[in-house]
Coordinates of C-alpha atoms in Angstrom, one line a residue:
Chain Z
X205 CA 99.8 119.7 115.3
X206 CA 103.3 119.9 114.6
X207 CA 104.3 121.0 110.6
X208 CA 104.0 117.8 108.5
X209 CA 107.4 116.7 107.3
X210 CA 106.9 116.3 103.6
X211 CA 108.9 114.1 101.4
X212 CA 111.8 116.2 99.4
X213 CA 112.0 115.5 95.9
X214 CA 114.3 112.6 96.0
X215 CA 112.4 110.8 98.5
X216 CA 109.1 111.1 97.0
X217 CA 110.7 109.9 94.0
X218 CA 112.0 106.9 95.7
X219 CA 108.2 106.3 97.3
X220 CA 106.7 106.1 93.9
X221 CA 109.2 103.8 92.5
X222 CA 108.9 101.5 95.1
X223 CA 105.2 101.9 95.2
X224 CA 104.7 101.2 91.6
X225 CA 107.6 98.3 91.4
X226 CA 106.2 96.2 94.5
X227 CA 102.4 96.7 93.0
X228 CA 103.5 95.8 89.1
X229 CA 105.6 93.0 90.6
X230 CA 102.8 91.4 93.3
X231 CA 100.3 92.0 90.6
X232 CA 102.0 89.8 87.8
X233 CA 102.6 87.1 90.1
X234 CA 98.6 86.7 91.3
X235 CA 98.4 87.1 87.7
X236 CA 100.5 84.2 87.3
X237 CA 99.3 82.5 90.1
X238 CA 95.5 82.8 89.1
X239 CA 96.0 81.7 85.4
X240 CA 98.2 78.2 86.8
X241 CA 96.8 77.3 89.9
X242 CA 93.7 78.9 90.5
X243 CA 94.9 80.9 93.4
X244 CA 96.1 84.6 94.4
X245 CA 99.5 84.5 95.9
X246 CA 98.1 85.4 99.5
X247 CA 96.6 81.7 99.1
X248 CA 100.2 80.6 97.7
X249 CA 101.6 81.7 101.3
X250 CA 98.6 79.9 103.3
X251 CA 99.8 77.2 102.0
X252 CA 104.0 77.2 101.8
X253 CA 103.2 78.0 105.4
X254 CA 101.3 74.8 106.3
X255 CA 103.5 72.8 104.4
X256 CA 106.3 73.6 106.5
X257 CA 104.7 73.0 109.9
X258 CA 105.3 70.1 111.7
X259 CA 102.2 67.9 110.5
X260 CA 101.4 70.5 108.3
X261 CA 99.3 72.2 110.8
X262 CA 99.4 75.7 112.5
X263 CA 96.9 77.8 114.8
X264 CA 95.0 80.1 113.1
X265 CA 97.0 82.7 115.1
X266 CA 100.0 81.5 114.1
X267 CA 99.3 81.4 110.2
X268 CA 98.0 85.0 110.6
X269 CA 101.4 86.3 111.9
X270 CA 103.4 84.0 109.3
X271 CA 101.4 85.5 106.8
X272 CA 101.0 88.8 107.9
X273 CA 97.8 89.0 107.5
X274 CA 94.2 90.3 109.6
X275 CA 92.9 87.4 111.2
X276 CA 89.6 88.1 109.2
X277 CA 91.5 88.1 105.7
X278 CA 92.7 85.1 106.6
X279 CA 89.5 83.4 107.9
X280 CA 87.7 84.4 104.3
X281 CA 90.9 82.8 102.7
X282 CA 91.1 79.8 104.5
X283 CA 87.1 79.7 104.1
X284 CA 87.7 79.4 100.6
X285 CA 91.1 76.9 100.4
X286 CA 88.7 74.7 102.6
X287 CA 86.2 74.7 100.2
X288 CA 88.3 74.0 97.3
X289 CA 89.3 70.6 99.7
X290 CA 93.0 72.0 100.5
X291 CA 92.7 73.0 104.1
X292 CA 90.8 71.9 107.1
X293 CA 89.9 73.5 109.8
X294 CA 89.6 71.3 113.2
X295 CA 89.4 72.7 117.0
X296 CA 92.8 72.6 118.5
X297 CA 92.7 69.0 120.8
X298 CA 94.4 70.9 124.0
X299 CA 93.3 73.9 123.5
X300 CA 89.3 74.5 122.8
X301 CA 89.6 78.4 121.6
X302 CA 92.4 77.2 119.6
X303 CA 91.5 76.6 116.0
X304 CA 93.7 74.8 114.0
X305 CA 94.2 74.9 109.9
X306 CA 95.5 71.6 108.8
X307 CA 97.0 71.4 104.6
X308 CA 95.5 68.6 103.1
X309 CA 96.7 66.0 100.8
X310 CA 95.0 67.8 98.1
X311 CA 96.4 70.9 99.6
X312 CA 99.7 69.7 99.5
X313 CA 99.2 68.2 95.8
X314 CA 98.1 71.2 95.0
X315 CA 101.2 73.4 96.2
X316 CA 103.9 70.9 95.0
X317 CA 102.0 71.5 91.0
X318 CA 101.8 75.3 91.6
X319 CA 105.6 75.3 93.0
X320 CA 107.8 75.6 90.2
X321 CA 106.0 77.8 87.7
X322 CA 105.5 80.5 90.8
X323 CA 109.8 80.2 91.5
X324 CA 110.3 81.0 87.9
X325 CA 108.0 84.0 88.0
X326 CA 109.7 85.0 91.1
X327 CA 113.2 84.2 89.3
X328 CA 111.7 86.5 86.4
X329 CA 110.1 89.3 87.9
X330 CA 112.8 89.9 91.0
X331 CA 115.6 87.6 91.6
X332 CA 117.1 87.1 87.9
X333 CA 116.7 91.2 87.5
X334 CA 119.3 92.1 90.4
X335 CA 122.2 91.9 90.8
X336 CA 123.6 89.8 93.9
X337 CA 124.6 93.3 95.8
X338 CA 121.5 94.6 95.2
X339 CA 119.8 91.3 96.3
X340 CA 121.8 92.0 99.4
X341 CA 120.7 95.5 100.3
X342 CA 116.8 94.2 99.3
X343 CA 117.5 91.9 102.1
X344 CA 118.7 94.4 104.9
X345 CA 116.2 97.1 103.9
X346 CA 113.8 94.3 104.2
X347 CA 114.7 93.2 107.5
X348 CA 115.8 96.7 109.2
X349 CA 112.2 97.4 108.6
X350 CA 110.4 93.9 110.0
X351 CA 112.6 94.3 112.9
X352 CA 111.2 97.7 114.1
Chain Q
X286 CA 110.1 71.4 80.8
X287 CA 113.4 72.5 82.0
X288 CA 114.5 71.7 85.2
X289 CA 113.2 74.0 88.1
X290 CA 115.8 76.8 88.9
X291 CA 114.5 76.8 92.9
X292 CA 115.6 80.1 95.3
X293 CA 119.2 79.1 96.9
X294 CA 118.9 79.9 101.1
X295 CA 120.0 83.1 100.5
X296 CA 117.5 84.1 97.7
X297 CA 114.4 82.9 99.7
X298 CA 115.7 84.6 103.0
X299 CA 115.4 88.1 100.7
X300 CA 112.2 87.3 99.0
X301 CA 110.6 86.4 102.1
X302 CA 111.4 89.0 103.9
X303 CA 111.0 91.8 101.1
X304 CA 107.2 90.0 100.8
X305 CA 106.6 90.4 104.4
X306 CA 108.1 93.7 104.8
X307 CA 105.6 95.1 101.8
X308 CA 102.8 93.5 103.4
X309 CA 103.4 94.7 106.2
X310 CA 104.0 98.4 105.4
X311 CA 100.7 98.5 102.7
X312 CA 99.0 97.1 105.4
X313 CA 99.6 99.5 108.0
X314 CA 99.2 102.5 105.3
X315 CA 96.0 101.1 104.3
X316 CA 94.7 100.5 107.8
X317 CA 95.8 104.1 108.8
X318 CA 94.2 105.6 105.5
X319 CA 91.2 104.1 106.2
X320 CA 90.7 105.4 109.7
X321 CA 92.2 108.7 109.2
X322 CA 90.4 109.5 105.6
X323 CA 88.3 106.4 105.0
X324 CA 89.9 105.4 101.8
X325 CA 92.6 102.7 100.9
X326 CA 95.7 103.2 99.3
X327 CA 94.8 102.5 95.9
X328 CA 92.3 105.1 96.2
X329 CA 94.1 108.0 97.9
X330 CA 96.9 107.0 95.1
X331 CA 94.0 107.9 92.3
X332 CA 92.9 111.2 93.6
X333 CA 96.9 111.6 94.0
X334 CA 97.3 111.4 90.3
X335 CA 94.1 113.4 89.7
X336 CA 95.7 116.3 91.6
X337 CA 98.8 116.3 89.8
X338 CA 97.3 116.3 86.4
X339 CA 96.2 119.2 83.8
X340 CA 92.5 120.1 85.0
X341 CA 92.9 117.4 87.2
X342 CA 91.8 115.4 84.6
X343 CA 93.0 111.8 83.2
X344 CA 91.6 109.2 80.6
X345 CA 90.6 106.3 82.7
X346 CA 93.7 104.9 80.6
X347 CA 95.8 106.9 81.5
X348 CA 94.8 106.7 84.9
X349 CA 95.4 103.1 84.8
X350 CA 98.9 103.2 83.5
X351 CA 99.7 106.1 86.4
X352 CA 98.3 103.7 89.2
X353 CA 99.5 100.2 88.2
X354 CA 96.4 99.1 88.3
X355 CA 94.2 96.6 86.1
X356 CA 91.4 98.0 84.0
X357 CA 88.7 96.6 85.9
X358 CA 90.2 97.2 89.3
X359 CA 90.6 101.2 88.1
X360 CA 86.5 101.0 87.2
X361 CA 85.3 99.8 90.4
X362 CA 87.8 101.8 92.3
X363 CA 86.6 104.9 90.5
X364 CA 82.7 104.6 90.5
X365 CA 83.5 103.7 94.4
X366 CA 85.2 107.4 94.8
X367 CA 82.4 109.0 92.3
X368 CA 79.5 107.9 94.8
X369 CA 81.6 109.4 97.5
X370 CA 81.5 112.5 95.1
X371 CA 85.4 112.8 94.9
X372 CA 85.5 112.0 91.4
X373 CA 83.4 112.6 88.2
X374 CA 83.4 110.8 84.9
X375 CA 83.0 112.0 82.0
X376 CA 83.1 111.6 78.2
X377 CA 85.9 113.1 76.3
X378 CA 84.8 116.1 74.3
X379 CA 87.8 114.6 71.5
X380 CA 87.4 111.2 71.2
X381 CA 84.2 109.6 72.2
X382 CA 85.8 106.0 73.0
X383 CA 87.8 107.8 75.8
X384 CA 86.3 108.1 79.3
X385 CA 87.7 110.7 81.8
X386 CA 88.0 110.8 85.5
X387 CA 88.0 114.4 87.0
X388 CA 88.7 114.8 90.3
X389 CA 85.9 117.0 92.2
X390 CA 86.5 119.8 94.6
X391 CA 85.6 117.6 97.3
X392 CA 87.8 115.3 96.0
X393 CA 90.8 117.9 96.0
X394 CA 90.1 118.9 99.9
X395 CA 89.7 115.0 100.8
X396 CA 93.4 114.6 99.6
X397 CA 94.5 117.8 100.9
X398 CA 92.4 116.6 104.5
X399 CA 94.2 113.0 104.2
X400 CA 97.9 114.4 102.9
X401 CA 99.5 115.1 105.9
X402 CA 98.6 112.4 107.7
X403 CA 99.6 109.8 105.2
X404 CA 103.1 111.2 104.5
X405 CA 103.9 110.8 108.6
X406 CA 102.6 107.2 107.7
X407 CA 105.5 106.9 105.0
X408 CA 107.9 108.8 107.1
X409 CA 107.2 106.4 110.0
X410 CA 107.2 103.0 108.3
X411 CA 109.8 103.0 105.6
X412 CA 111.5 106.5 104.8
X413 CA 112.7 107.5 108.4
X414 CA 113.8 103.5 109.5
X415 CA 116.5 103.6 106.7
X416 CA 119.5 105.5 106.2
X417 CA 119.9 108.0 102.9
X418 CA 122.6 105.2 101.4
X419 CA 119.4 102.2 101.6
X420 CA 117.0 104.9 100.5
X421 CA 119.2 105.5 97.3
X422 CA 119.2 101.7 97.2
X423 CA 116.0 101.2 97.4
X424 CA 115.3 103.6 94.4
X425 CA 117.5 102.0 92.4
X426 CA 116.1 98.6 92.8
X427 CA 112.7 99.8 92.0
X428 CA 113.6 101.3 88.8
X429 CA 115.6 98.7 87.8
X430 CA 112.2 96.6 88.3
X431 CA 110.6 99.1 86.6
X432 CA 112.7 99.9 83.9
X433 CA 112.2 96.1 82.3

């Protein structure tokens, strides 16, 4: 195996700011999440995501990849939103191995209440605290590495 | 309540992608952490701290602080890694309120086994896909979010 490539000082010092900023910062906000709404954010996204969709249902595969999440993560999660009465699951019409998660009016009650106090934790935590060039680059680092 | 400030176009392009670019990345290190040394993150970041520390030693508070991590999530983290014999707990000699993790000599080789492997994981995912200028970026943004 060839020699491993460790980090110099100024990268590993850049690794364990990030590391520590994304985790305080994804931390408050299931914080924030779980005291108002009941929820983590990974449930937040389940959601947003169905709420967008045109009748506010997607494939199960779909919602995985818009959520970037293992389809068995999402199965328990959606397991549980269903059980709280804010999703429901039903087999795609066209499409028998297709199963489809469809937001619910509850669901969608629920998100609209949630909404505004999870945008000012967002403003709080991120957004307010950078400037606009540096909201910029946070933008192109982020997408230079989804697009690999 | 005060009108909600909602995220302009701009500000929810960068927050969705920075969400979904962290996911991602955690996701990928943790799946490759957990076939390469059968650990997640979190947990390889604990032994991490371990190492670095005087005796390899930390109060469980201290430990806490170090990892960005809740109280309770630390506890179960670390009786998970004691059963696996990496780490021992122990009461401190000083103050008798203060419990302290030591990592083991198993523990020590487990990180050392696991090391290389996880910095090629970093290299590949974030630190070799941008350039030095969005690396220096990138650290300031985080301390800025740290530094609040």
């Amino acid at each position: 195996m060839a020699e491993t490539r460790w980090l110099d000082a100024g990268e590993q010092r850049t690794w364990r700011a990030f590391v520590a900023a994304t985790q305080r910062l994804f931390d408050q906000l299931d914080r924030e999440l779980q005291r108002d709404a009941g929820m983590p954010h990974a449930y937040y996204q389940i959601l947003v995501n169905l709420s967008e969709a045109p009748g506010r249902t997607l494939r199960m595969r779909e919602l995985a990849a818009h959520t970037s999440s293992s389809r068995s993560r999402l199965s328990h999660a959606v397991a549980r939103l269903e059980e709280r009465g804010f999703v429901r699951r039903q087999t795609c019409p066209t499409d028998k191995r297709g199963a489809l998660a469809v937001l619910t009016d509850d669901g969608f009650e629920a998100l609209r209440a949630a909404a505004p106090g999870h945008v000012e934790g967002v403003r709080a935590h991120l957004v307010d605290r950078l400037t606009p060039a540096q909201m910029a680059q946070l933008r192109e680092i982020s997408e230079t590495l989804l697009g690999g």
